[in-house]
Coordinates of C-alpha atoms in Angstrom, one line a residue:
X1 CA 0.0 0.2 0.0
X2 CA 1.4 3.5 -1.1
X3 CA 1.9 6.1 1.2
X4 CA -1.5 8.2 1.7
X5 CA -2.1 11.4 -0.8
X6 CA -2.8 14.6 1.1
X7 CA -4.1 17.7 -0.4
X8 CA -3.8 21.2 -0.9
X9 CA -5.7 24.4 -2.1
X10 CA -3.3 25.8 -4.9
X11 CA -4.9 29.1 -6.9
X12 CA -3.3 29.1 -10.6
X13 CA -3.0 30.3 -14.0
X14 CA -2.8 29.1 -17.4
X15 CA -1.9 31.5 -20.7
X16 CA -4.3 31.1 -23.1
X17 CA -4.9 32.6 -26.8
X18 CA -7.3 35.3 -25.0
X19 CA -5.6 36.2 -22.2
X20 CA -4.7 34.4 -18.5
X21 CA -7.1 32.2 -16.9
X22 CA -7.2 31.5 -13.6
X23 CA -8.3 28.8 -11.3
X24 CA -8.6 27.6 -7.4
X25 CA -8.6 23.7 -6.8
X26 CA -7.5 21.1 -4.7
X27 CA -4.5 19.6 -6.1
X28 CA -2.0 16.5 -4.3
X29 CA 0.8 18.3 -2.0
X30 CA 4.0 17.2 -3.5
X31 CA 2.5 19.4 -6.5
X32 CA 1.4 22.2 -4.5
X33 CA 4.8 23.9 -4.4
X34 CA 4.4 28.3 -5.9
X35 CA 5.9 28.5 -8.8
X36 CA 5.5 24.8 -10.3
X37 CA 3.6 24.2 -13.3
X38 CA 1.0 21.2 -13.1
X39 CA -1.4 19.9 -15.5
X40 CA -5.4 19.8 -14.5
X41 CA -8.2 17.2 -15.6
X42 CA -11.9 18.5 -15.7
X43 CA -14.4 15.9 -16.6
X44 CA -11.5 13.4 -18.5
X45 CA -10.4 16.5 -20.3
X46 CA -7.2 17.6 -19.4
X47 CA -5.3 21.3 -19.6
X48 CA -1.3 21.4 -19.4
X49 CA 0.5 24.2 -18.0
X50 CA -1.3 25.4 -14.7
X51 CA 1.6 27.9 -13.1
X52 CA 0.9 27.5 -9.1
X53 CA 0.6 31.5 -7.4
X54 CA -0.5 30.6 -4.1
X55 CA -1.1 27.3 -1.9
X56 CA -2.9 27.4 1.3
X57 CA -1.8 26.1 4.3
X58 CA -4.8 24.4 5.3
X59 CA -4.4 20.0 4.1
X60 CA -7.1 17.3 3.8
X61 CA -6.6 13.7 3.5
X62 CA -9.1 13.6 0.4
X63 CA -10.0 15.4 -2.2
X64 CA -13.4 17.2 -1.5
X65 CA -16.4 15.8 -2.9
X66 CA -18.3 18.7 -4.1
X67 CA -21.4 16.9 -5.5
X68 CA -21.9 15.9 -1.9
X69 CA -21.2 19.7 -0.6
X70 CA -23.6 20.9 -3.1
X71 CA -26.5 18.1 -2.0
X72 CA -25.9 18.4 1.9
X73 CA -26.0 22.6 1.6
X74 CA -29.6 22.0 -0.7
X75 CA -30.9 19.6 1.8
X76 CA -29.6 22.5 4.4
X77 CA -31.7 25.2 3.2
X78 CA -34.8 23.8 1.4
X79 CA -33.2 24.1 -2.8
X80 CA -33.8 20.5 -2.9
X81 CA -37.5 21.1 -2.5
X82 CA -39.5 21.1 -5.6
X83 CA -40.7 24.8 -6.1
X84 CA -44.1 26.2 -4.1
X85 CA -43.5 23.0 -1.3
X86 CA -41.9 25.3 1.3

């Protein structure tokens, strides 16, 4: 069994033909180095050349599951209910 992967939130920038694009994502701690360049995958599509601009001090033992977070938020706020059922 390999070493567990820990994650840090990183702010990154990538140059495109139209200008610069920035994003924030949780990436493996080993790649979360300011000045480093990483490749990101979104829906099985890879984009190359993201420069790490900043890294948070918070460390997670597993990457957050945004689907669960959104579902939990909707349940807590009532957004999951059909319209007109408050």
